[in-house]
Short mmCIF file of C-alpha atoms in Angstrom, two decimals:
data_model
loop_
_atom_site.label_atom_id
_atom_site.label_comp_id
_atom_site.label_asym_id
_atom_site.label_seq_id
_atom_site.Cartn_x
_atom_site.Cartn_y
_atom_site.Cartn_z
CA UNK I 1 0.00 0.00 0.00
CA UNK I 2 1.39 3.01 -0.77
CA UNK I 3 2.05 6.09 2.16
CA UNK I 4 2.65 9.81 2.53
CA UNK I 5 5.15 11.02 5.47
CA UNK I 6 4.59 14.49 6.26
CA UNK I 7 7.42 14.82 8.87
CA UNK I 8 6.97 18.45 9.83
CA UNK I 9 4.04 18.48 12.15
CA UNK I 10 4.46 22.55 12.28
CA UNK I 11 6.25 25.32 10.57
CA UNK I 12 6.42 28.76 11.23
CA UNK I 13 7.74 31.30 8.90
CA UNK I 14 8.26 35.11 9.08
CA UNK I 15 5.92 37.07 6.42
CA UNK I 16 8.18 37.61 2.94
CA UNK I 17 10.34 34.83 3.39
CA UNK I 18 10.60 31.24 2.42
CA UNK I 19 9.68 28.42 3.75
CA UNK I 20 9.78 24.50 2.64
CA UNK I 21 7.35 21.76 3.65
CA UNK I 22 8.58 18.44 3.50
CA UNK I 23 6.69 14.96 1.71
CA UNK I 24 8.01 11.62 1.21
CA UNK I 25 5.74 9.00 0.11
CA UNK I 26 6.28 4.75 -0.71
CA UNK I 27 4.94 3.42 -3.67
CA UNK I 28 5.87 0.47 -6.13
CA UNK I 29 4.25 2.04 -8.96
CA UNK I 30 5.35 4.17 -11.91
CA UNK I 31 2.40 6.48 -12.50
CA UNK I 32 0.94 8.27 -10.23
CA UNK I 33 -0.21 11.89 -9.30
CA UNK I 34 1.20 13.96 -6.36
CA UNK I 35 -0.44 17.27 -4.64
CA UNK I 36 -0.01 19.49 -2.09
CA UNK I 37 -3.79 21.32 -0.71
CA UNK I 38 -4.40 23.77 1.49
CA UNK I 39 -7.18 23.76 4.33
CA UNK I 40 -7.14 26.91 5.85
CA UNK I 41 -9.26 27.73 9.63
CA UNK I 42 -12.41 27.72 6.82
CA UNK I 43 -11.47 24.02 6.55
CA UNK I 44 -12.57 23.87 2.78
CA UNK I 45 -9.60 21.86 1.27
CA UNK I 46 -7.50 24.01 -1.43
CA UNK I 47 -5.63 22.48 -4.20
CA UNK I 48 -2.45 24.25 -4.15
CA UNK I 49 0.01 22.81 -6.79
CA UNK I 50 -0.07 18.94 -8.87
CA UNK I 51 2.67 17.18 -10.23
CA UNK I 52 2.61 14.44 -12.54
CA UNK I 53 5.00 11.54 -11.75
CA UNK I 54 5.56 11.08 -15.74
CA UNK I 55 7.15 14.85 -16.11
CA UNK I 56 10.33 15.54 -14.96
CA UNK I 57 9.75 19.10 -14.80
CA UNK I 58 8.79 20.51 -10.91
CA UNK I 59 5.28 22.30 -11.14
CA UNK I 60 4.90 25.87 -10.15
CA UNK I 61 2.09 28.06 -9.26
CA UNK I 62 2.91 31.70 -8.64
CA UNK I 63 4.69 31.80 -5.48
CA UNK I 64 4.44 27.92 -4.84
CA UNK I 65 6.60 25.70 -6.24
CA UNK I 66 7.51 21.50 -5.92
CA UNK I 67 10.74 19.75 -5.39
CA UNK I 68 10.02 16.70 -7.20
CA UNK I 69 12.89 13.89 -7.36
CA UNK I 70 11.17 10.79 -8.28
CA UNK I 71 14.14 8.63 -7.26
CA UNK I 72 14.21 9.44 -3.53
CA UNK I 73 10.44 9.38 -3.48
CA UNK I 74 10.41 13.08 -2.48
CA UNK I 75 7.69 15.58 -3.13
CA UNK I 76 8.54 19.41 -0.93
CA UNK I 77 6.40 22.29 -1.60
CA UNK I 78 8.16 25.90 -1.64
CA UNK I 79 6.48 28.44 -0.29
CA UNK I 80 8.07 32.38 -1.10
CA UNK I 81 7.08 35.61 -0.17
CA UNK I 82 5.19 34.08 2.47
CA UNK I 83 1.66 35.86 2.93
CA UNK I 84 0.12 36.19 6.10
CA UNK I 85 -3.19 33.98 3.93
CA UNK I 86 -0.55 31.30 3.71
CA UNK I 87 -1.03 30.16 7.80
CA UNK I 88 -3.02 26.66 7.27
CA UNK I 89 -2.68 22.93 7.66
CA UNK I 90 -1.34 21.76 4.42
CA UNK I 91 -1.41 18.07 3.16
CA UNK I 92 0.59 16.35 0.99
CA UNK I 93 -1.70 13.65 -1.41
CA UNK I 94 -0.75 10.64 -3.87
CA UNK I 95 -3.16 9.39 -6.05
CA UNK I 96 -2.43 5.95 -8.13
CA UNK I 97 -2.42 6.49 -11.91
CA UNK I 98 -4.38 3.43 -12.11
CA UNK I 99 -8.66 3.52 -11.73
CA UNK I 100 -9.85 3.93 -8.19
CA UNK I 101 -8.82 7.59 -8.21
CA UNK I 102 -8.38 7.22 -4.19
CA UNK I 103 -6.33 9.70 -2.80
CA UNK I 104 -3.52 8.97 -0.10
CA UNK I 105 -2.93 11.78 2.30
CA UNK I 106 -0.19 12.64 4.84
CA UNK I 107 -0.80 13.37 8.35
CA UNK I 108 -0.26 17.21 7.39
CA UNK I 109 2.10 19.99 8.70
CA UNK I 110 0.67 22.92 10.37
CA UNK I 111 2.33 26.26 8.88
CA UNK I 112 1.84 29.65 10.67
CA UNK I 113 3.08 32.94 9.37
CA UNK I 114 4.51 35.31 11.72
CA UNK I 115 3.73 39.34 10.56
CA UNK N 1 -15.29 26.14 -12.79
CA UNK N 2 -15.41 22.43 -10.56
CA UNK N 3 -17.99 23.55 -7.71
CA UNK N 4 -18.80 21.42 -5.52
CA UNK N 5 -21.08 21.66 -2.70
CA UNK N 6 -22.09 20.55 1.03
CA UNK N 7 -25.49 21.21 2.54
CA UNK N 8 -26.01 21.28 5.74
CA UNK N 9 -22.75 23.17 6.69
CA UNK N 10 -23.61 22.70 10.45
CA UNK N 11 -25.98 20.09 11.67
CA UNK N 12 -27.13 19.56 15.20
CA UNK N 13 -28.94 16.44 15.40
CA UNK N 14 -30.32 14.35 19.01
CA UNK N 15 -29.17 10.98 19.63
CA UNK N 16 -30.50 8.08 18.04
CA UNK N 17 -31.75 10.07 14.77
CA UNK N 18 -30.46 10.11 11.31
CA UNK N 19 -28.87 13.05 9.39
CA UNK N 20 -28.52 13.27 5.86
CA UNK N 21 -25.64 15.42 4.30
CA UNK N 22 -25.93 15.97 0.32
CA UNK N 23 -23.00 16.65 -1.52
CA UNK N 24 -23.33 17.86 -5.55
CA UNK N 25 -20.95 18.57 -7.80
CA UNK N 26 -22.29 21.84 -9.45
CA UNK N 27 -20.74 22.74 -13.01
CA UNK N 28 -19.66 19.01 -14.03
CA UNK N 29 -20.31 15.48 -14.02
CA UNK N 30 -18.82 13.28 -10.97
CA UNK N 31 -18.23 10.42 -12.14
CA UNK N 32 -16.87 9.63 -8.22
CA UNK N 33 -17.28 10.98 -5.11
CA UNK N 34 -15.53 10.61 -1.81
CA UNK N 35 -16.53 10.75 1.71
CA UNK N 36 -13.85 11.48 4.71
CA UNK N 37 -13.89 12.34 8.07
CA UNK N 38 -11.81 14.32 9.62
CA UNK N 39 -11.23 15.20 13.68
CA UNK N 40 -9.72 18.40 14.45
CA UNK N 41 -5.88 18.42 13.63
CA UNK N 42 -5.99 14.82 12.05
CA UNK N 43 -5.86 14.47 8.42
CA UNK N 44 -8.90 13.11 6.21
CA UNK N 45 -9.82 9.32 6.45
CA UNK N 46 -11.48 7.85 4.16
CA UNK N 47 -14.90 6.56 4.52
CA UNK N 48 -16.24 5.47 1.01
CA UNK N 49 -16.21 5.57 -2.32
CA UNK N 50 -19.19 5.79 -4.83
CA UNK N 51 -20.08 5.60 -8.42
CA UNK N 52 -23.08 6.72 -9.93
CA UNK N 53 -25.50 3.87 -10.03
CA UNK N 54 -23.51 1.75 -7.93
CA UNK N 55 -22.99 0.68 -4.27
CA UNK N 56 -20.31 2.48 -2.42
CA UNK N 57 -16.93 0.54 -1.37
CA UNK N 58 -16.44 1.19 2.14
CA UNK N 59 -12.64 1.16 3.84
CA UNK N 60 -12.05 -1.21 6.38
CA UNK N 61 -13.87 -0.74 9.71
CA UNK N 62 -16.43 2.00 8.22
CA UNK N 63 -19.92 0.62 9.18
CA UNK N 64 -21.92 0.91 5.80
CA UNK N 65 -25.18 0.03 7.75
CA UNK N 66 -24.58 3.30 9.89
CA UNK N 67 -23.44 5.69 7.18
CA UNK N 68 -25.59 4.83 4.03
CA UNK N 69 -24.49 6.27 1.28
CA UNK N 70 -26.44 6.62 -2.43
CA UNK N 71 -25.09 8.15 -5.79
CA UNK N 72 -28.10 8.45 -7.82
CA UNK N 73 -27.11 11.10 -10.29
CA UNK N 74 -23.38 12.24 -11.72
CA UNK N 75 -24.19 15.40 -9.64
CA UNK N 76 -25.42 13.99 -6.48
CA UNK N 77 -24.52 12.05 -3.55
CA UNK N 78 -25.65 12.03 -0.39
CA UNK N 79 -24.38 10.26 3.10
CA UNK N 80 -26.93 9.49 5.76
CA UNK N 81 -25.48 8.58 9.31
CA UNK N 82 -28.53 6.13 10.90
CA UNK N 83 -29.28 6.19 14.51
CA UNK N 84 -26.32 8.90 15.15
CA UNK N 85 -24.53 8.63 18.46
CA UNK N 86 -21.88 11.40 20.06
CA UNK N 87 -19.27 9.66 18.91
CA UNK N 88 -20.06 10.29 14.95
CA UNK N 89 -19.90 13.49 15.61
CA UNK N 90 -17.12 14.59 13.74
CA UNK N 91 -16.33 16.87 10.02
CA UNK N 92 -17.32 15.23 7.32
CA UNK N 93 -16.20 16.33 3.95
CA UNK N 94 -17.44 15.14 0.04
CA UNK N 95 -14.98 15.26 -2.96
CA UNK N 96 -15.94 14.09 -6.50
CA UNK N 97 -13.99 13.67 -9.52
CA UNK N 98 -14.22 14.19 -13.11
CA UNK N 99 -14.10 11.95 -16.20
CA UNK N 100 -10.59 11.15 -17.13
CA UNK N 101 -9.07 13.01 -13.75
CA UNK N 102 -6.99 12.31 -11.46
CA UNK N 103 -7.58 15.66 -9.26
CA UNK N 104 -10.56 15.60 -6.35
CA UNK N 105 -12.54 18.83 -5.96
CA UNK N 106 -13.97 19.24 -2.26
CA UNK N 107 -17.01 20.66 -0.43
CA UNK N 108 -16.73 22.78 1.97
CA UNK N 109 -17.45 19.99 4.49
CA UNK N 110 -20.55 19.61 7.23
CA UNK N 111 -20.27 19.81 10.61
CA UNK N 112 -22.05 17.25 12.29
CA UNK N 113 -22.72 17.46 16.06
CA UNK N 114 -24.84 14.73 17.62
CA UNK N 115 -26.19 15.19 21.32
#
């Protein structure tokens, strides 16, 4: 079965700067799907940024970015210019490439942002 | 675009009755949905899984006869907790997916409180 380590249960990061959340996840398989989502105090779940396991090239989304190195099983999300709208619990997800679409999350690290 | 809603948001219910939480996918067709719960600071666990027109698949040690759940359209599912006890209380939260997607869209999640 596969699994998603989240190994950061909180981070805290001064407004403007950067800050990195760390994934690693076990799987046998060659396709998959990775994400990172957001679930702010609202607790509505966010999709922040997707990477595909097939491209090689790390996804970005305006001021979030992934580490992606498919060898070590590795998946960190990059966080810059921190915004105070940033402070959530954020989850790391894998989903199988194959048909059951069932998504694998991580235990989640808790990231506040200090003004 | 992908919508998805939760209704109730926030459900008090006695002990012993039955709750029924709709979730509906508003600008496309689900061709699955997703149940979780979640308990504050824990991540999402998931409950079932359900295709239009078919039973759900529960995950191991979900009661199906407690929390029924039907698909009957590509836009609607709903989960009904039977005979609810303080102990279900809890947030529950609906996904669905798309055709040919590997990315869940959420509700906004329903707060259930049983007394």
């Amino acid at each position: 079965a596969q699994t998603v380590t989240q190994s950061q249960p909180e981070m805290s990061v001064q407004e403007a700067e950067t800050v990195t959340l760390s994934c690693t996840y076990d799987t046998s398989e060659s396709d998959y799907y990775l994400f990172w989502y957001k679930q702010p105090p609202s607790r509505q779940m966010i999709l922040v940024i997707r990477q595909e396991a097939y491209k090689q090239q790390n996804a970005t989304e305006n001021r979030f970015s992934v580490n992606f190195q498919k060898a070590a099983k590795s998946f960190s999300l990059k966080i810059s210019d921190s915004q105070l709208g940033d402070a959530a619990m954020y989850f790391c997800a894998y989903v199988s490439g194959g048909s059951n679409y069932k998504l694998t999350f991580g235990k989640g690290t808790l990231l506040t942002v200090n003004p | 675009g992908a919508v998805v809603s939760q209704h109730p948001s926030w459900v008090i219910c006695k002990s012993g009755t039955s709750v029924k939480i709709e979730c509906r996918s508003l600008d496309f067709q689900a061709t699955t949905m997703f149940w979780y719960r979640q308990f504050p600071k824990q991540s999402l666990m998931l409950m079932a899984t359900s295709n239009e027109g078919s039973k759900a698949t529960y995950e191991q040690g979900v009661e199906k006869d407690k929390f029924l759940i039907n698909h009957a359209s590509l836009t609607l599912s709903t989960l009904t907790v039977t005979s609810a006890h303080p102990e279900d209380s809890s947030f529950y939260i609906c996904s669905a997916t798309g055709t040919r997607t590997y990315e869940q869209y959420f509700g906004p999640g329903t707060r259930l409180t049983v007394t």
